[in-house]
mmCIF file of C-alpha atoms in Angstrom:
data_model
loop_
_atom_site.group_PDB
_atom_site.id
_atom_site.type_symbol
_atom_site.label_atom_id
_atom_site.label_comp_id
_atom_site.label_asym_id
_atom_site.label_seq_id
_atom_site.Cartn_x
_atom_site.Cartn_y
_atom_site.Cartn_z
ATOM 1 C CA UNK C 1 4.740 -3.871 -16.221
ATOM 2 C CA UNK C 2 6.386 -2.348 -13.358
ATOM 3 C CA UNK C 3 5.509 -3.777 -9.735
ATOM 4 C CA UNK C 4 4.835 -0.027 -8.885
ATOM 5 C CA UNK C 5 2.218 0.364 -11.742
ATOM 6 C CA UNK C 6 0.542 -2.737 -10.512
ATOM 7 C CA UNK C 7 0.375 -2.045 -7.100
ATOM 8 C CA UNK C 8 -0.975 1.192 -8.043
ATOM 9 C CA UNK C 9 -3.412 -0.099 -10.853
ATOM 10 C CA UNK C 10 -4.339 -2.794 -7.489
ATOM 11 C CA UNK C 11 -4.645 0.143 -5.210
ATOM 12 C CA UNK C 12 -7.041 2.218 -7.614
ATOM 13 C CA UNK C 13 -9.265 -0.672 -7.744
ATOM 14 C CA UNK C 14 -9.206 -2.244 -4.169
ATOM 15 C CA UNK C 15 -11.923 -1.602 -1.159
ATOM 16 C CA UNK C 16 -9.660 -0.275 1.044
ATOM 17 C CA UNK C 17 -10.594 -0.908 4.921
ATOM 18 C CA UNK C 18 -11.875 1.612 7.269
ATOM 19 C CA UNK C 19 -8.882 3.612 9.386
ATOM 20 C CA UNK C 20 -7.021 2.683 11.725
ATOM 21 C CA UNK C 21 -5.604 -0.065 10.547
ATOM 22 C CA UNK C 22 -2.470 -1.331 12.266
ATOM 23 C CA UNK C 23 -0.003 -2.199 9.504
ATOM 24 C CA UNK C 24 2.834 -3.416 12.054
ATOM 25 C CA UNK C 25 3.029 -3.052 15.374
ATOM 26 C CA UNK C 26 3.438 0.684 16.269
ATOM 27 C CA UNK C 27 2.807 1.457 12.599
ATOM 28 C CA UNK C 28 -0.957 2.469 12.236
ATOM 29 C CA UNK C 29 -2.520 3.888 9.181
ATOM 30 C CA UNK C 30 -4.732 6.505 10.329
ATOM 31 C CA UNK C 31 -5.816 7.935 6.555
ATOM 32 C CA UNK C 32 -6.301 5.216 4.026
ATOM 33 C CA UNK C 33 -6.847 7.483 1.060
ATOM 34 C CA UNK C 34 -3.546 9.255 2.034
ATOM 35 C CA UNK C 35 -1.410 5.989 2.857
ATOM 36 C CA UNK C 36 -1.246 4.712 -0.604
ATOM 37 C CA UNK C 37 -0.819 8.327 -2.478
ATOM 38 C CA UNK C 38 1.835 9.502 0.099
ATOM 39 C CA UNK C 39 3.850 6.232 -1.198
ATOM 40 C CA UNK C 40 3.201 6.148 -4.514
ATOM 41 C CA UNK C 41 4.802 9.986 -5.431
ATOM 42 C CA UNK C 42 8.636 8.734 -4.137
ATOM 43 C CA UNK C 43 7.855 5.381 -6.034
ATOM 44 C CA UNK C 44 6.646 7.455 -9.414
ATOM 45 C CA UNK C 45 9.621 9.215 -9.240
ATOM 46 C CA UNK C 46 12.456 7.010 -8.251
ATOM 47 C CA UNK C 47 11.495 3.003 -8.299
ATOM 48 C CA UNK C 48 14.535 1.524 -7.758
ATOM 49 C CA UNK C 49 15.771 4.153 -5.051
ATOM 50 C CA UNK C 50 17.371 2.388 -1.950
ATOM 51 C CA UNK C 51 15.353 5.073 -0.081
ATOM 52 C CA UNK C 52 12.023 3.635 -1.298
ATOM 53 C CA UNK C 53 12.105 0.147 -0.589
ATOM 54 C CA UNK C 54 10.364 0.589 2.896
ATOM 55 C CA UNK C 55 7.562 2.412 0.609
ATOM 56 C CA UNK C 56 7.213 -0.351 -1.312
ATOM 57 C CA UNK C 57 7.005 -2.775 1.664
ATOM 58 C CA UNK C 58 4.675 -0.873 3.367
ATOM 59 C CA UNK C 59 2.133 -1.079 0.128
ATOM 60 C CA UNK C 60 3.038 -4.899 -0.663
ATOM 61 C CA UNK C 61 1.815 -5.412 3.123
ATOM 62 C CA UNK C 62 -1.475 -3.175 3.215
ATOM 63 C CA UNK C 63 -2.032 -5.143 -0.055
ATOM 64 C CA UNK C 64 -1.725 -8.746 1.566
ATOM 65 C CA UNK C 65 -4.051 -7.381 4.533
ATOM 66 C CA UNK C 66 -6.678 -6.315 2.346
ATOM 67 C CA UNK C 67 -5.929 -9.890 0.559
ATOM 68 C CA UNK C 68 -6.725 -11.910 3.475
ATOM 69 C CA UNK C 69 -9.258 -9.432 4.454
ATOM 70 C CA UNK C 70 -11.151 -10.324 1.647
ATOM 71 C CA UNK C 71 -11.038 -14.072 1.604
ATOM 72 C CA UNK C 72 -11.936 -14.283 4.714
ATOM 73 C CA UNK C 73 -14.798 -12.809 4.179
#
């Protein structure tokens, strides 16, 4: 399975926080619906693009947030 389909199996699946969230600093998510979707059409249609590697780091970091979220708690 690809790492895209799993993130995106994780993402369907996951209690995603309340917005904003700050993701890095300077980089806040203000929609958390939109966030994931708006990253997972480039990464549907070209995975191993050069282009979409900061898409993919942006998810694999939301993802470790809501990780640590959610052990903490």
């Amino acid at each position: 399975m690809s790492i895209v389909i799993e993130l995106e199996t994780w993402f369907k699946k996951a209690d995603l926080p309340q917005a904003p969230l700050e993701l890095f600093p300077g980089t806040i998510i203000t929609d958390m619906q939109l966030f994931p979707n708006s990253h997972f059409i480039p990464l549907r249609n070209d995975p191993a693009g050069a282009k979409n590697e900061a898409h993919l780091y942006r998810l694999k970091a939301l993802k470790a947030i809501i990780e640590r979220k959610n052990k903490d708690v």
